[in-house]
Tab-separated table of N, CA and C in Angstrom:
chain	number	residue	atom	x	y	z
A	1	MET	N	-17.134	58.968	16.438
A	1	MET	CA	-16.083	59.853	16.034
A	1	MET	C	-16.638	61.245	15.769
A	2	CYS	N	-15.809	62.190	15.943
A	2	CYS	CA	-16.216	63.580	15.757
A	2	CYS	C	-16.027	63.966	14.303
A	3	LYS	N	-16.986	64.791	13.777
A	3	LYS	CA	-16.860	65.264	12.407
A	3	LYS	C	-16.211	66.656	12.283
A	4	ASN	N	-15.872	67.197	13.393
A	4	ASN	CA	-15.204	68.508	13.374
A	4	ASN	C	-13.715	68.354	13.055
A	5	VAL	N	-13.169	69.468	12.486
A	5	VAL	CA	-11.744	69.436	12.152
A	5	VAL	C	-10.978	69.711	13.450
A	6	VAL	N	-9.936	68.961	13.673
A	6	VAL	CA	-9.177	69.087	14.890
A	6	VAL	C	-7.703	69.240	14.498
A	7	ASN	N	-7.044	70.190	15.163
A	7	ASN	CA	-5.668	70.419	14.883
A	7	ASN	C	-4.798	69.245	15.269
A	8	ARG	N	-3.696	69.255	14.620
A	8	ARG	CA	-2.784	68.126	14.896
A	8	ARG	C	-2.272	68.194	16.317
A	9	GLY	N	-2.223	67.044	17.007
A	9	GLY	CA	-1.786	66.962	18.364
A	9	GLY	C	-2.840	67.254	19.383
A	10	GLU	N	-4.001	67.747	18.983
A	10	GLU	CA	-5.068	68.104	19.890
A	10	GLU	C	-6.205	67.007	19.873
A	11	LEU	N	-6.010	66.018	19.099
A	11	LEU	CA	-7.125	65.031	18.824
A	11	LEU	C	-7.483	64.361	20.181
A	12	LYS	N	-6.486	63.952	20.945
A	12	LYS	CA	-6.721	63.292	22.189
A	12	LYS	C	-7.581	64.143	23.175
A	13	ASP	N	-7.147	65.376	23.297
A	13	ASP	CA	-7.901	66.271	24.238
A	13	ASP	C	-9.295	66.559	23.702
A	14	HIS	N	-9.410	66.719	22.409
A	14	HIS	CA	-10.704	66.981	21.792
A	14	HIS	C	-11.617	65.794	21.993
A	15	GLN	N	-11.103	64.588	21.799
A	15	GLN	CA	-11.937	63.380	21.958
A	15	GLN	C	-12.450	63.307	23.381
A	16	GLU	N	-11.577	63.583	24.328
A	16	GLU	CA	-11.999	63.411	25.740
A	16	GLU	C	-13.011	64.473	26.131
A	17	LYS	N	-12.943	65.672	25.604
A	17	LYS	CA	-13.815	66.741	26.015
A	17	LYS	C	-15.093	66.825	25.223
A	18	TYR	N	-15.003	66.698	23.845
A	18	TYR	CA	-16.121	66.981	23.011
A	18	TYR	C	-16.803	65.771	22.290
A	19	CYS	N	-16.145	64.644	22.202
A	19	CYS	CA	-16.731	63.513	21.481
A	19	CYS	C	-17.582	62.713	22.439
A	20	PRO	N	-18.915	62.574	22.154
A	20	PRO	CA	-19.784	61.884	22.981
A	20	PRO	C	-19.599	60.321	22.923
A	21	LEU	N	-19.118	59.879	21.788
A	21	LEU	CA	-18.980	58.399	21.633
A	21	LEU	C	-17.569	57.915	22.090
A	22	HIS	N	-16.722	58.811	22.439
A	22	HIS	CA	-15.368	58.434	22.820
A	22	HIS	C	-15.394	57.470	24.031
A	23	GLU	N	-16.255	57.814	24.954
A	23	GLU	CA	-16.385	56.946	26.099
A	23	GLU	C	-16.953	55.582	25.785
A	24	ALA	N	-17.904	55.552	24.833
A	24	ALA	CA	-18.456	54.269	24.369
A	24	ALA	C	-17.369	53.457	23.651
A	25	TYR	N	-16.550	54.164	22.811
A	25	TYR	CA	-15.491	53.473	22.119
A	25	TYR	C	-14.457	52.857	23.071
A	26	GLN	N	-14.188	53.571	24.169
A	26	GLN	CA	-13.255	53.111	25.173
A	26	GLN	C	-13.894	51.869	25.878
A	27	GLN	N	-15.196	51.939	26.131
A	27	GLN	CA	-15.842	50.807	26.786
A	27	GLN	C	-15.820	49.549	25.839
A	28	VAL	N	-16.047	49.814	24.555
A	28	VAL	CA	-16.017	48.735	23.592
A	28	VAL	C	-14.598	48.141	23.531
A	29	GLU	N	-13.579	49.000	23.496
A	29	GLU	CA	-12.220	48.549	23.490
A	29	GLU	C	-11.883	47.724	24.752
A	30	GLN	N	-12.354	48.261	25.888
A	30	GLN	CA	-12.140	47.508	27.144
A	30	GLN	C	-12.833	46.172	27.129
A	31	MET	N	-14.104	46.149	26.608
A	31	MET	CA	-14.835	44.894	26.569
A	31	MET	C	-14.100	43.901	25.596
A	32	LYS	N	-13.619	44.482	24.497
A	32	LYS	CA	-12.892	43.675	23.498
A	32	LYS	C	-11.634	43.067	24.167
A	33	HIS	N	-10.928	43.944	24.911
A	33	HIS	CA	-9.724	43.438	25.561
A	33	HIS	C	-10.055	42.382	26.630
A	34	ASP	N	-11.148	42.653	27.408
A	34	ASP	CA	-11.549	41.672	28.407
A	34	ASP	C	-12.010	40.321	27.777
A	35	LEU	N	-12.723	40.442	26.655
A	35	LEU	CA	-13.188	39.223	25.964
A	35	LEU	C	-12.010	38.427	25.402
A	36	GLU	N	-11.023	39.119	24.869
A	36	GLU	CA	-9.830	38.456	24.374
A	36	GLU	C	-9.071	37.751	25.503
A	37	GLN	N	-9.035	38.465	26.653
A	37	GLN	CA	-8.355	37.875	27.800
A	37	GLN	C	-9.119	36.648	28.354
A	38	GLN	N	-10.497	36.733	28.351
A	38	GLN	CA	-11.284	35.629	28.784
A	38	GLN	C	-11.155	34.439	27.785
A	39	PHE	N	-11.089	34.787	26.510
A	39	PHE	CA	-10.898	33.765	25.474
A	39	PHE	C	-9.566	33.090	25.651
A	40	GLU	N	-8.514	33.836	25.910
A	40	GLU	CA	-7.220	33.234	26.095
A	40	GLU	C	-7.194	32.337	27.339
A	41	GLU	N	-7.849	32.798	28.403
A	41	GLU	CA	-7.849	32.036	29.664
A	41	GLU	C	-8.657	30.713	29.403
A	42	LYS	N	-9.805	30.833	28.758
A	42	LYS	CA	-10.632	29.646	28.514
A	42	LYS	C	-9.910	28.717	27.508
A	43	ASN	N	-9.230	29.282	26.505
A	43	ASN	CA	-8.511	28.495	25.569
A	43	ASN	C	-7.376	27.754	26.282
A	44	ALA	N	-6.656	28.421	27.167
A	44	ALA	CA	-5.600	27.769	27.959
A	44	ALA	C	-6.153	26.672	28.803
A	45	LYS	N	-7.307	26.945	29.486
A	45	LYS	CA	-7.948	25.978	30.358
A	45	LYS	C	-8.382	24.742	29.506
A	46	LEU	N	-9.010	25.008	28.387
A	46	LEU	CA	-9.485	23.921	27.512
A	46	LEU	C	-8.263	23.100	27.020
A	47	GLU	N	-7.220	23.794	26.626
A	47	GLU	CA	-5.981	23.116	26.146
A	47	GLU	C	-5.410	22.230	27.236
A	48	GLN	N	-5.385	22.747	28.482
A	48	GLN	CA	-4.916	21.961	29.579
A	48	GLN	C	-5.805	20.752	29.813
A	49	GLU	N	-7.138	20.984	29.817
A	49	GLU	CA	-8.042	19.839	29.994
A	49	GLU	C	-7.841	18.814	28.848
A	50	PHE	N	-7.663	19.310	27.640
A	50	PHE	CA	-7.486	18.429	26.522
A	50	PHE	C	-6.229	17.600	26.688
A	51	GLN	N	-5.116	18.271	27.154
A	51	GLN	CA	-3.866	17.530	27.331
A	51	GLN	C	-4.011	16.447	28.456
A	52	GLU	N	-4.719	16.870	29.548
A	52	GLU	CA	-4.905	15.875	30.614
A	52	GLU	C	-5.728	14.704	30.096
A	53	ARG	N	-6.810	14.965	29.391
A	53	ARG	CA	-7.703	13.942	28.885
A	53	ARG	C	-6.906	13.049	27.851
A	54	LEU	N	-6.105	13.721	27.042
A	54	LEU	CA	-5.273	12.974	26.075
A	54	LEU	C	-4.309	12.055	26.764
A	55	LYS	N	-3.688	12.522	27.855
A	55	LYS	CA	-2.776	11.657	28.626
A	55	LYS	C	-3.520	10.468	29.216
A	56	GLN	N	-4.759	10.785	29.757
A	56	GLN	CA	-5.568	9.749	30.374
A	56	GLN	C	-5.964	8.670	29.342
A	57	LEU	N	-6.420	9.163	28.207
A	57	LEU	CA	-6.826	8.226	27.122
A	57	LEU	C	-5.643	7.447	26.600
A	58	GLU	N	-4.462	8.090	26.464
A	58	GLU	CA	-3.320	7.325	26.023
A	58	GLU	C	-2.923	6.281	27.017
A	59	GLN	N	-2.988	6.608	28.342
A	59	GLN	CA	-2.672	5.623	29.347
A	59	GLN	C	-3.680	4.424	29.291
A	60	GLU	N	-4.973	4.747	29.144
A	60	GLU	CA	-6.002	3.675	29.010
A	60	GLU	C	-5.701	2.808	27.741
A	61	TYR	N	-5.356	3.529	26.706
A	61	TYR	CA	-5.013	2.776	25.432
A	61	TYR	C	-3.868	1.887	25.681
A	62	GLN	N	-2.828	2.357	26.311
A	62	GLN	CA	-1.628	1.541	26.548
A	62	GLN	C	-2.005	0.283	27.400
A	63	GLU	N	-2.805	0.511	28.457
A	63	GLU	CA	-3.199	-0.607	29.301
A	63	GLU	C	-3.977	-1.632	28.543
A	64	LYS	N	-4.969	-1.121	27.782
A	64	LYS	CA	-5.824	-2.068	26.991
A	64	LYS	C	-4.972	-2.781	25.857
A	65	ASP	N	-4.066	-2.032	25.340
A	65	ASP	CA	-3.190	-2.609	24.285
A	65	ASP	C	-2.324	-3.739	24.903
A	66	GLU	N	-1.776	-3.506	26.079
A	66	GLU	CA	-1.015	-4.520	26.732
A	66	GLU	C	-1.850	-5.716	27.080
A	67	LEU	N	-3.074	-5.452	27.547
A	67	LEU	CA	-3.960	-6.577	27.901
A	67	LEU	C	-4.278	-7.400	26.681
A	68	CYS	N	-4.609	-6.714	25.592
A	68	CYS	CA	-4.896	-7.405	24.327
A	68	CYS	C	-3.698	-8.236	23.862
A	69	LYS	N	-2.527	-7.646	23.981
A	69	LYS	CA	-1.342	-8.348	23.535
A	69	LYS	C	-1.114	-9.624	24.331
A	70	LYS	N	-1.325	-9.507	25.670
A	70	LYS	CA	-1.226	-10.702	26.551
A	70	LYS	C	-2.269	-11.750	26.132
A	71	GLU	N	-3.535	-11.323	25.957
A	71	GLU	CA	-4.525	-12.269	25.540
A	71	GLU	C	-4.245	-12.901	24.219
A	72	ASN	N	-3.780	-12.095	23.283
A	72	ASN	CA	-3.435	-12.583	21.937
A	72	ASN	C	-2.271	-13.548	21.983
A	73	SER	N	-1.255	-13.164	22.799
A	73	SER	CA	-0.135	-14.066	22.886
A	73	SER	C	-0.535	-15.425	23.515
A	74	LEU	N	-1.413	-15.389	24.547
A	74	LEU	CA	-1.866	-16.656	25.117
A	74	LEU	C	-2.668	-17.447	24.108
A	75	TYR	N	-3.541	-16.788	23.374
A	75	TYR	CA	-4.318	-17.453	22.328
A	75	TYR	C	-3.381	-17.995	21.290
A	76	LEU	N	-2.475	-17.173	20.915
A	76	LEU	CA	-1.500	-17.616	19.821
A	76	LEU	C	-0.664	-18.804	20.338
A	77	GLU	N	-0.272	-18.785	21.560
A	77	GLU	CA	0.458	-19.939	22.096
A	77	GLU	C	-0.392	-21.187	22.162
A	78	GLN	N	-1.656	-21.046	22.499
A	78	GLN	CA	-2.493	-22.208	22.549
A	78	GLN	C	-2.703	-22.779	21.128
A	79	GLU	N	-2.980	-21.902	20.128
A	79	GLU	CA	-3.120	-22.349	18.780
A	79	GLU	C	-1.859	-22.977	18.245
A	80	LYS	N	-0.719	-22.381	18.617
A	80	LYS	CA	0.603	-22.934	18.193
A	80	LYS	C	0.756	-24.365	18.772
A	81	ASN	N	0.422	-24.540	20.026
A	81	ASN	CA	0.493	-25.865	20.621
A	81	ASN	C	-0.444	-26.839	19.916
A	82	LYS	N	-1.665	-26.388	19.604
A	82	LYS	CA	-2.581	-27.293	18.890
A	82	LYS	C	-2.002	-27.679	17.569
A	83	LEU	N	-1.462	-26.765	16.829
A	83	LEU	CA	-0.879	-27.037	15.541
A	83	LEU	C	0.313	-27.988	15.694
A	84	MET	N	1.134	-27.794	16.711
A	84	MET	CA	2.243	-28.701	16.892
A	84	MET	C	1.743	-30.146	17.167
A	85	GLN	N	0.676	-30.224	17.997
A	85	GLN	CA	0.189	-31.567	18.333
A	85	GLN	C	-0.420	-32.211	17.052
A	86	GLU	N	-1.140	-31.417	16.252
A	86	GLU	CA	-1.698	-31.961	15.038
A	86	GLU	C	-0.591	-32.334	14.064
A	87	ARG	N	0.440	-31.556	14.052
A	87	ARG	CA	1.581	-31.889	13.177
A	87	ARG	C	2.212	-33.184	13.577
A	88	GLU	N	2.436	-33.329	14.894
A	88	GLU	CA	3.012	-34.593	15.404
A	88	GLU	C	2.135	-35.788	15.064
A	89	GLU	N	0.807	-35.656	15.251
A	89	GLU	CA	-0.087	-36.723	14.932
A	89	GLU	C	-0.035	-37.080	13.470
A	90	MET	N	-0.008	-36.047	12.642
A	90	MET	CA	0.105	-36.279	11.180
A	90	MET	C	1.401	-36.941	10.776
A	91	MET	N	2.522	-36.530	11.466
A	91	MET	CA	3.777	-37.127	11.213
A	91	MET	C	3.767	-38.629	11.609
A	92	LYS	N	3.097	-38.913	12.738
A	92	LYS	CA	3.007	-40.319	13.192
A	92	LYS	C	2.204	-41.114	12.140
A	93	GLN	N	1.077	-40.553	11.729
A	93	GLN	CA	0.269	-41.238	10.728
A	93	GLN	C	1.038	-41.396	9.405
A	94	PHE	N	1.792	-40.371	9.069
A	94	PHE	CA	2.578	-40.517	7.827
A	94	PHE	C	3.644	-41.614	8.002
A	95	GLU	N	4.278	-41.676	9.129
A	95	GLU	CA	5.288	-42.720	9.368
A	95	GLU	C	4.646	-44.119	9.331
A	96	LYS	N	3.440	-44.233	9.937
A	96	LYS	CA	2.763	-45.505	9.924
A	96	LYS	C	2.447	-45.896	8.490
A	97	MET	N	1.889	-44.930	7.722
A	97	MET	CA	1.553	-45.192	6.321
A	97	MET	C	2.820	-45.548	5.511
A	98	LYS	N	3.907	-44.885	5.804
A	98	LYS	CA	5.174	-45.152	5.135
A	98	LYS	C	5.652	-46.558	5.437
A	99	GLU	N	5.571	-46.943	6.749
A	99	GLU	CA	6.003	-48.287	7.140
A	99	GLU	C	5.096	-49.346	6.456
A	100	GLN	N	3.770	-49.074	6.410
A	100	GLN	CA	2.854	-49.996	5.829
A	100	GLN	C	3.136	-50.122	4.329
A	101	LEU	N	3.433	-49.032	3.679
A	101	LEU	CA	3.767	-49.039	2.270
A	101	LEU	C	5.032	-49.839	2.043
A	102	GLU	N	5.993	-49.671	2.908
A	102	GLU	CA	7.256	-50.332	2.803
A	102	GLU	C	7.036	-51.830	2.964
A	103	LEU	N	6.218	-52.219	3.955
A	103	LEU	CA	5.880	-53.627	4.137
A	103	LEU	C	5.176	-54.223	2.928
A	104	GLU	N	4.222	-53.496	2.387
A	104	GLU	CA	3.570	-53.965	1.176
A	104	GLU	C	4.463	-54.082	0.003
A	105	ARG	N	5.377	-53.118	-0.142
A	105	ARG	CA	6.352	-53.134	-1.194
A	105	ARG	C	7.269	-54.345	-1.046
A	106	ASN	N	7.715	-54.613	0.180
A	106	ASN	CA	8.600	-55.741	0.405
A	106	ASN	C	7.858	-57.087	0.125
A	107	ALA	N	6.580	-57.130	0.516
A	107	ALA	CA	5.791	-58.366	0.252
A	107	ALA	C	5.648	-58.566	-1.223
A	108	LEU	N	5.326	-57.477	-1.945
A	108	LEU	CA	5.197	-57.564	-3.429
A	108	LEU	C	6.515	-57.992	-4.064
A	109	GLN	N	7.607	-57.413	-3.589
A	109	GLN	CA	8.900	-57.765	-4.090
A	109	GLN	C	9.209	-59.231	-3.820
A	110	GLU	N	8.908	-59.712	-2.644
A	110	GLU	CA	9.107	-61.116	-2.302
A	110	GLU	C	8.244	-62.028	-3.206
A	111	GLU	N	6.975	-61.607	-3.429
A	111	GLU	CA	6.067	-62.344	-4.326
A	111	GLU	C	6.637	-62.415	-5.734
A	112	LYS	N	7.114	-61.262	-6.226
A	112	LYS	CA	7.694	-61.224	-7.552
A	112	LYS	C	8.903	-62.142	-7.641
A	113	MET	N	9.777	-62.102	-6.623
A	113	MET	CA	10.945	-62.863	-6.602
A	113	MET	C	10.620	-64.386	-6.525
A	114	SER	N	9.676	-64.730	-5.701
A	114	SER	CA	9.257	-66.185	-5.596
A	114	SER	C	8.610	-66.619	-6.913
A	115	ARG	N	7.823	-65.750	-7.551
A	115	ARG	CA	7.272	-66.089	-8.895
A	115	ARG	C	8.376	-66.286	-9.883
A	116	TYR	N	9.319	-65.390	-9.895
A	116	TYR	CA	10.431	-65.454	-10.820
A	116	TYR	C	11.203	-66.816	-10.637
A	117	LYS	N	11.474	-67.097	-9.359
A	117	LYS	CA	12.177	-68.323	-9.077
A	117	LYS	C	11.374	-69.530	-9.502
A	118	LEU	N	10.021	-69.449	-9.226
A	118	LEU	CA	9.152	-70.580	-9.555
A	118	LEU	C	9.059	-70.752	-11.054
A	119	GLU	N	8.927	-69.674	-11.818
A	119	GLU	CA	8.769	-69.713	-13.214
A	119	GLU	C	10.028	-70.163	-13.928
A	120	ASN	N	11.164	-69.818	-13.365
A	120	ASN	CA	12.402	-70.171	-13.990
A	120	ASN	C	13.024	-71.461	-13.362
A	121	SER	N	12.240	-72.128	-12.604
A	121	SER	CA	12.710	-73.336	-11.930
A	121	SER	C	12.718	-74.534	-12.917
A	122	ASN	N	13.734	-75.366	-12.757
A	122	ASN	CA	13.844	-76.585	-13.558
A	122	ASN	C	13.418	-77.786	-12.749
A	123	LYS	N	12.733	-77.558	-11.675
A	123	LYS	CA	12.242	-78.617	-10.798
A	123	LYS	C	11.336	-79.559	-11.587
A	124	PRO	N	11.534	-80.844	-11.533
A	124	PRO	CA	10.706	-81.753	-12.322
A	124	PRO	C	9.377	-81.977	-11.598
A	125	ILE	N	8.324	-81.988	-12.404
A	125	ILE	CA	6.959	-82.235	-11.941
A	125	ILE	C	6.493	-83.503	-12.602
A	126	HIS	N	5.891	-84.416	-11.827
A	126	HIS	CA	5.401	-85.637	-12.368
A	126	HIS	C	3.862	-85.526	-12.502
A	127	LEU	N	3.356	-85.636	-13.719
A	127	LEU	CA	1.931	-85.560	-14.000
A	127	LEU	C	1.426	-86.870	-14.370
A	128	ASN	N	0.227	-87.198	-13.839
A	128	ASN	CA	-0.444	-88.421	-14.142
A	128	ASN	C	-1.531	-88.077	-15.129
A	129	VAL	N	-1.313	-88.280	-16.391
A	129	VAL	CA	-2.282	-87.914	-17.404
A	129	VAL	C	-2.861	-89.188	-17.946
A	130	GLY	N	-4.086	-89.439	-17.638
A	130	GLY	CA	-4.744	-90.719	-18.067
A	130	GLY	C	-4.057	-91.976	-17.642
A	131	GLY	N	-3.461	-91.963	-16.507
A	131	GLY	CA	-2.783	-93.140	-15.968
A	131	GLY	C	-1.361	-93.229	-16.417
A	132	LYS	N	-0.916	-92.292	-17.213
A	132	LYS	CA	0.473	-92.304	-17.659
A	132	LYS	C	1.197	-91.181	-16.947
A	133	ILE	N	2.325	-91.432	-16.333
A	133	ILE	CA	3.123	-90.450	-15.604
A	133	ILE	C	4.029	-89.726	-16.600
A	134	MET	N	3.920	-88.403	-16.600
A	134	MET	CA	4.738	-87.592	-17.449
A	134	MET	C	5.585	-86.665	-16.563
A	135	THR	N	6.800	-86.411	-16.927
A	135	THR	CA	7.666	-85.582	-16.126
A	135	THR	C	7.978	-84.318	-16.973
A	136	VAL	N	7.741	-83.127	-16.378
A	136	VAL	CA	8.023	-81.840	-17.048
A	136	VAL	C	8.650	-80.943	-16.055
A	137	SER	N	9.463	-79.998	-16.515
A	137	SER	CA	10.025	-78.978	-15.622
A	137	SER	C	8.959	-77.952	-15.267
A	138	LEU	N	9.035	-77.434	-14.113
A	138	LEU	CA	8.005	-76.479	-13.611
A	138	LEU	C	7.970	-75.252	-14.459
A	139	GLY	N	9.139	-74.751	-14.867
A	139	GLY	CA	9.209	-73.519	-15.747
A	139	GLY	C	8.482	-73.722	-17.043
A	140	HIS	N	8.712	-74.901	-17.723
A	140	HIS	CA	8.001	-75.113	-18.982
A	140	HIS	C	6.525	-75.328	-18.724
A	141	PHE	N	6.187	-75.910	-17.644
A	141	PHE	CA	4.791	-76.194	-17.271
A	141	PHE	C	4.023	-74.846	-17.080
A	142	LEU	N	4.684	-73.853	-16.508
A	142	LEU	CA	4.006	-72.599	-16.233
A	142	LEU	C	4.004	-71.700	-17.419
A	143	ARG	N	5.105	-71.646	-18.149
A	143	ARG	CA	5.218	-70.742	-19.322
A	143	ARG	C	4.758	-71.405	-20.559
A	144	ASN	N	3.535	-71.476	-20.750
A	144	ASN	CA	2.927	-72.103	-21.906
A	144	ASN	C	2.637	-71.007	-22.865
A	145	GLU	N	3.260	-70.969	-23.992
A	145	GLU	CA	3.060	-69.825	-24.941
A	145	GLU	C	1.740	-69.952	-25.655
A	146	ARG	N	1.210	-71.153	-25.793
A	146	ARG	CA	-0.107	-71.321	-26.452
A	146	ARG	C	-1.245	-70.841	-25.570
A	147	GLU	N	-1.083	-71.034	-24.248
A	147	GLU	CA	-2.092	-70.551	-23.293
A	147	GLU	C	-1.436	-69.720	-22.263
A	148	PRO	N	-1.352	-68.363	-22.484
A	148	PRO	CA	-0.650	-67.514	-21.569
A	148	PRO	C	-1.268	-67.419	-20.178
A	149	GLU	N	-2.582	-67.567	-20.090
A	149	GLU	CA	-3.248	-67.460	-18.779
A	149	GLU	C	-3.819	-68.854	-18.424
A	150	ASN	N	-2.983	-69.822	-18.293
A	150	ASN	CA	-3.515	-71.169	-18.044
A	150	ASN	C	-3.692	-71.402	-16.549
A	151	LEU	N	-4.464	-72.389	-16.201
A	151	LEU	CA	-4.837	-72.709	-14.827
A	151	LEU	C	-3.584	-73.147	-14.018
A	152	PHE	N	-2.701	-73.846	-14.659
A	152	PHE	CA	-1.500	-74.304	-13.963
A	152	PHE	C	-0.653	-73.129	-13.449
A	153	GLU	N	-0.560	-72.174	-14.336
A	153	GLU	CA	0.226	-70.980	-13.940
A	153	GLU	C	-0.411	-70.336	-12.738
A	154	LYS	N	-1.726	-70.214	-12.750
A	154	LYS	CA	-2.376	-69.585	-11.621
A	154	LYS	C	-2.239	-70.419	-10.356
A	155	MET	N	-2.294	-71.780	-10.538
A	155	MET	CA	-2.128	-72.611	-9.382
A	155	MET	C	-0.767	-72.564	-8.743
A	156	PHE	N	0.222	-72.598	-9.573
A	156	PHE	CA	1.584	-72.695	-9.091
A	156	PHE	C	2.156	-71.294	-8.659
A	157	THR	N	1.559	-70.234	-9.190
A	157	THR	CA	2.090	-68.907	-8.798
A	157	THR	C	1.366	-68.324	-7.603
A	158	GLY	N	0.347	-69.007	-7.127
A	158	GLY	CA	-0.313	-68.562	-5.869
A	158	GLY	C	-1.626	-67.804	-6.035
A	159	GLU	N	-2.071	-67.710	-7.295
A	159	GLU	CA	-3.402	-67.047	-7.495
A	159	GLU	C	-4.515	-67.920	-6.947
A	160	TYR	N	-4.379	-69.216	-7.126
A	160	TYR	CA	-5.346	-70.181	-6.536
A	160	TYR	C	-4.608	-71.053	-5.520
A	161	PRO	N	-5.276	-71.411	-4.453
A	161	PRO	CA	-4.543	-72.241	-3.447
A	161	PRO	C	-4.187	-73.641	-4.058
A	162	LEU	N	-3.054	-74.086	-3.633
A	162	LEU	CA	-2.513	-75.378	-4.070
A	162	LEU	C	-2.042	-76.115	-2.796
A	163	TYR	N	-2.625	-77.279	-2.574
A	163	TYR	CA	-2.274	-78.042	-1.363
A	163	TYR	C	-1.439	-79.241	-1.774
A	164	GLU	N	-0.269	-79.356	-1.171
A	164	GLU	CA	0.606	-80.478	-1.479
A	164	GLU	C	0.235	-81.693	-0.638
A	165	THR	N	0.383	-82.795	-1.302
A	165	THR	CA	0.191	-84.076	-0.550
A	165	THR	C	1.559	-84.742	-0.379
A	166	PRO	N	1.635	-85.830	0.408
A	166	PRO	CA	2.881	-86.468	0.582
A	166	PRO	C	3.432	-87.066	-0.712
A	167	SER	N	2.502	-87.326	-1.600
A	167	SER	CA	2.923	-87.899	-2.920
A	167	SER	C	3.466	-86.764	-3.778
A	168	THR	N	4.414	-87.068	-4.584
A	168	THR	CA	5.012	-86.061	-5.445
A	168	THR	C	4.263	-85.975	-6.742
A	169	SER	N	3.196	-86.688	-6.926
A	169	SER	CA	2.469	-86.671	-8.188
A	169	SER	C	1.361	-85.620	-8.089
A	170	LEU	N	0.987	-85.151	-9.288
A	170	LEU	CA	-0.115	-84.202	-9.400
A	170	LEU	C	-1.276	-84.907	-10.125
A	171	TRP	N	-2.369	-84.830	-9.645
A	171	TRP	CA	-3.539	-85.469	-10.243
A	171	TRP	C	-4.421	-84.449	-10.896
A	172	ILE	N	-4.655	-84.625	-12.135
A	172	ILE	CA	-5.505	-83.705	-12.922
A	172	ILE	C	-6.806	-84.485	-13.268
A	173	VAL	N	-7.906	-83.993	-12.844
A	173	VAL	CA	-9.178	-84.641	-13.119
A	173	VAL	C	-9.970	-83.777	-14.044
A	174	SER	N	-10.371	-84.352	-15.162
A	174	SER	CA	-11.121	-83.541	-16.134
A	174	SER	C	-12.619	-83.753	-15.996
């Protein structure tokens, strides 16, 4: 810039004729303008490349995402089928166990009922005690209050095997 005083309106003429740096300033302004234009062009080019790359990456992502979803759905379906098979097997086992429990429960109920019938039976039993035949009812014979766990109770209720003979007498050997 010029340090001389310049009248109003004559600055432009003065700068062109007398200022030695005016041309340098114009070159700097031109370079600045050119650099800004190059920057804008490169920025636009980079933005375009970025958008193209972004679209390409999004497309790749979508393809890989769909592939993963397919693989996951297949894996999920396989695991679901395995779980269903295991569930069916467990349900079968449960049903078998339930049937077995029901059979055991019925057998126990039958045993209780037969014991009850046997203990409350008035069927006469003939005992040979020392050569003398004694007749007692089966219920009294089994329910002995003096000996709650007697051998006869165990024999006649099925805890110990009892084999019947054609004879209706019971032989007790001491």
